[in-house]
């Protein structure tokens, strides 16, 4: 079973992160973190070594699956990648 990390933007400068495992129930929550990278690091620390991968979503859009160790130790790079993927998904192409 792979956990899900949900990050949501709250206001201009705050982010909340939640972790759910299996049935969709939130098992862990952290509110008011200043960056997406800190949300990832915090979630990875909460998941510990029990899980290898986690599915990450941002504002209810599933972005992808990432190794928990990478989320913890390379959080800035993963956060940048998440935001680029999110931006690409929000762009609408006109034909």
mmCIF file of C-alpha atoms in Angstrom:
data_model
loop_
_atom_site.group_PDB
_atom_site.id
_atom_site.type_symbol
_atom_site.label_atom_id
_atom_site.label_comp_id
_atom_site.label_asym_id
_atom_site.label_seq_id
_atom_site.Cartn_x
_atom_site.Cartn_y
_atom_site.Cartn_z
ATOM 1 C CA UNK A 1 0.000 0.000 0.000
ATOM 2 C CA UNK A 2 1.391 3.384 -1.046
ATOM 3 C CA UNK A 3 0.689 6.475 1.056
ATOM 4 C CA UNK A 4 -0.627 9.685 -0.455
ATOM 5 C CA UNK A 5 0.790 13.107 0.368
ATOM 6 C CA UNK A 6 -1.583 15.978 -0.339
ATOM 7 C CA UNK A 7 -0.228 19.534 -0.373
ATOM 8 C CA UNK A 8 -2.551 22.523 -0.521
ATOM 9 C CA UNK A 9 -1.789 26.211 -0.752
ATOM 10 C CA UNK A 10 -3.375 28.368 1.944
ATOM 11 C CA UNK A 11 -3.125 32.075 1.355
ATOM 12 C CA UNK A 12 -0.080 33.653 -0.224
ATOM 13 C CA UNK A 13 2.607 32.186 2.005
ATOM 14 C CA UNK A 14 1.393 29.002 3.660
ATOM 15 C CA UNK A 15 1.000 25.388 2.682
ATOM 16 C CA UNK A 16 -0.682 22.480 4.415
ATOM 17 C CA UNK A 17 0.291 18.855 3.983
ATOM 18 C CA UNK A 18 -1.644 15.720 4.781
ATOM 19 C CA UNK A 19 -0.757 12.043 4.616
ATOM 20 C CA UNK A 20 -3.293 9.343 3.926
ATOM 21 C CA UNK A 21 -2.709 5.616 3.828
ATOM 22 C CA UNK A 22 -5.016 3.156 2.111
ATOM 23 C CA UNK A 23 -8.593 4.147 2.834
ATOM 24 C CA UNK A 24 -8.090 7.880 2.199
ATOM 25 C CA UNK A 25 -8.326 8.839 5.856
ATOM 26 C CA UNK A 26 -5.821 11.501 6.805
ATOM 27 C CA UNK A 27 -3.355 10.006 9.250
ATOM 28 C CA UNK A 28 -1.059 12.997 9.627
ATOM 29 C CA UNK A 29 -1.504 16.730 9.051
ATOM 30 C CA UNK A 30 0.792 19.703 9.228
ATOM 31 C CA UNK A 31 -0.458 23.203 8.586
ATOM 32 C CA UNK A 32 1.189 26.545 7.963
ATOM 33 C CA UNK A 33 4.460 25.398 6.426
ATOM 34 C CA UNK A 34 6.195 28.149 4.430
ATOM 35 C CA UNK A 35 7.280 26.149 1.350
ATOM 36 C CA UNK A 36 6.346 23.099 -0.706
ATOM 37 C CA UNK A 37 9.831 21.719 -0.024
ATOM 38 C CA UNK A 38 9.208 21.849 3.721
ATOM 39 C CA UNK A 39 5.894 20.046 3.211
ATOM 40 C CA UNK A 40 7.763 17.284 1.381
ATOM 41 C CA UNK A 41 10.485 17.010 4.017
ATOM 42 C CA UNK A 42 7.956 16.929 6.831
ATOM 43 C CA UNK A 43 5.838 14.290 5.105
ATOM 44 C CA UNK A 44 8.908 12.167 4.386
ATOM 45 C CA UNK A 45 10.006 12.379 8.018
ATOM 46 C CA UNK A 46 6.511 11.350 9.143
ATOM 47 C CA UNK A 47 6.499 8.387 6.734
ATOM 48 C CA UNK A 48 9.925 7.265 7.903
ATOM 49 C CA UNK A 49 11.453 4.124 6.464
ATOM 50 C CA UNK A 50 8.188 2.194 6.508
ATOM 51 C CA UNK A 51 7.312 3.282 2.951
ATOM 52 C CA UNK A 52 9.516 3.446 -0.142
ATOM 53 C CA UNK A 53 7.294 5.626 -2.323
ATOM 54 C CA UNK A 54 4.452 8.108 -1.887
ATOM 55 C CA UNK A 55 1.969 9.572 -4.344
ATOM 56 C CA UNK A 56 2.035 13.368 -4.227
ATOM 57 C CA UNK A 57 -0.818 15.692 -5.134
ATOM 58 C CA UNK A 58 -0.960 19.466 -5.102
ATOM 59 C CA UNK A 59 -4.299 21.277 -4.781
ATOM 60 C CA UNK A 60 -6.147 18.023 -5.576
ATOM 61 C CA UNK A 61 -4.149 17.287 -8.735
ATOM 62 C CA UNK A 62 -2.136 14.053 -8.594
ATOM 63 C CA UNK A 63 1.376 14.895 -9.775
ATOM 64 C CA UNK A 64 3.215 11.577 -9.449
ATOM 65 C CA UNK A 65 4.908 9.026 -7.262
ATOM 66 C CA UNK A 66 8.236 9.807 -5.600
ATOM 67 C CA UNK A 67 10.693 7.898 -3.414
ATOM 68 C CA UNK A 68 10.268 8.979 0.201
ATOM 69 C CA UNK A 69 14.051 9.265 0.670
ATOM 70 C CA UNK A 70 14.283 11.642 -2.308
ATOM 71 C CA UNK A 71 11.396 13.711 -0.925
ATOM 72 C CA UNK A 72 13.338 14.092 2.302
ATOM 73 C CA UNK A 73 16.877 14.676 1.031
ATOM 74 C CA UNK A 74 16.191 16.498 -2.255
ATOM 75 C CA UNK A 75 12.999 18.305 -1.314
ATOM 76 C CA UNK A 76 13.815 21.534 -3.150
ATOM 77 C CA UNK A 77 14.392 19.717 -6.447
ATOM 78 C CA UNK A 78 11.229 17.624 -6.025
ATOM 79 C CA UNK A 79 9.220 20.744 -5.138
ATOM 80 C CA UNK A 80 10.491 22.497 -8.273
ATOM 81 C CA UNK A 81 9.564 19.471 -10.383
ATOM 82 C CA UNK A 82 6.102 19.313 -8.810
ATOM 83 C CA UNK A 83 5.411 22.958 -9.563
ATOM 84 C CA UNK A 84 6.596 22.599 -13.188
ATOM 85 C CA UNK A 85 4.395 19.532 -13.694
ATOM 86 C CA UNK A 86 1.474 21.347 -12.099
ATOM 87 C CA UNK A 87 1.994 24.351 -14.342
ATOM 88 C CA UNK A 88 2.142 22.112 -17.422
ATOM 89 C CA UNK A 89 -1.135 20.442 -16.485
ATOM 90 C CA UNK A 90 -2.898 23.746 -15.975
ATOM 91 C CA UNK A 91 -1.896 25.140 -19.377
ATOM 92 C CA UNK A 92 -4.715 24.847 -21.886
ATOM 93 C CA UNK A 93 -3.806 24.470 -25.513
ATOM 94 C CA UNK A 94 -5.929 26.150 -28.125
ATOM 95 C CA UNK A 95 -6.039 24.370 -31.502
#
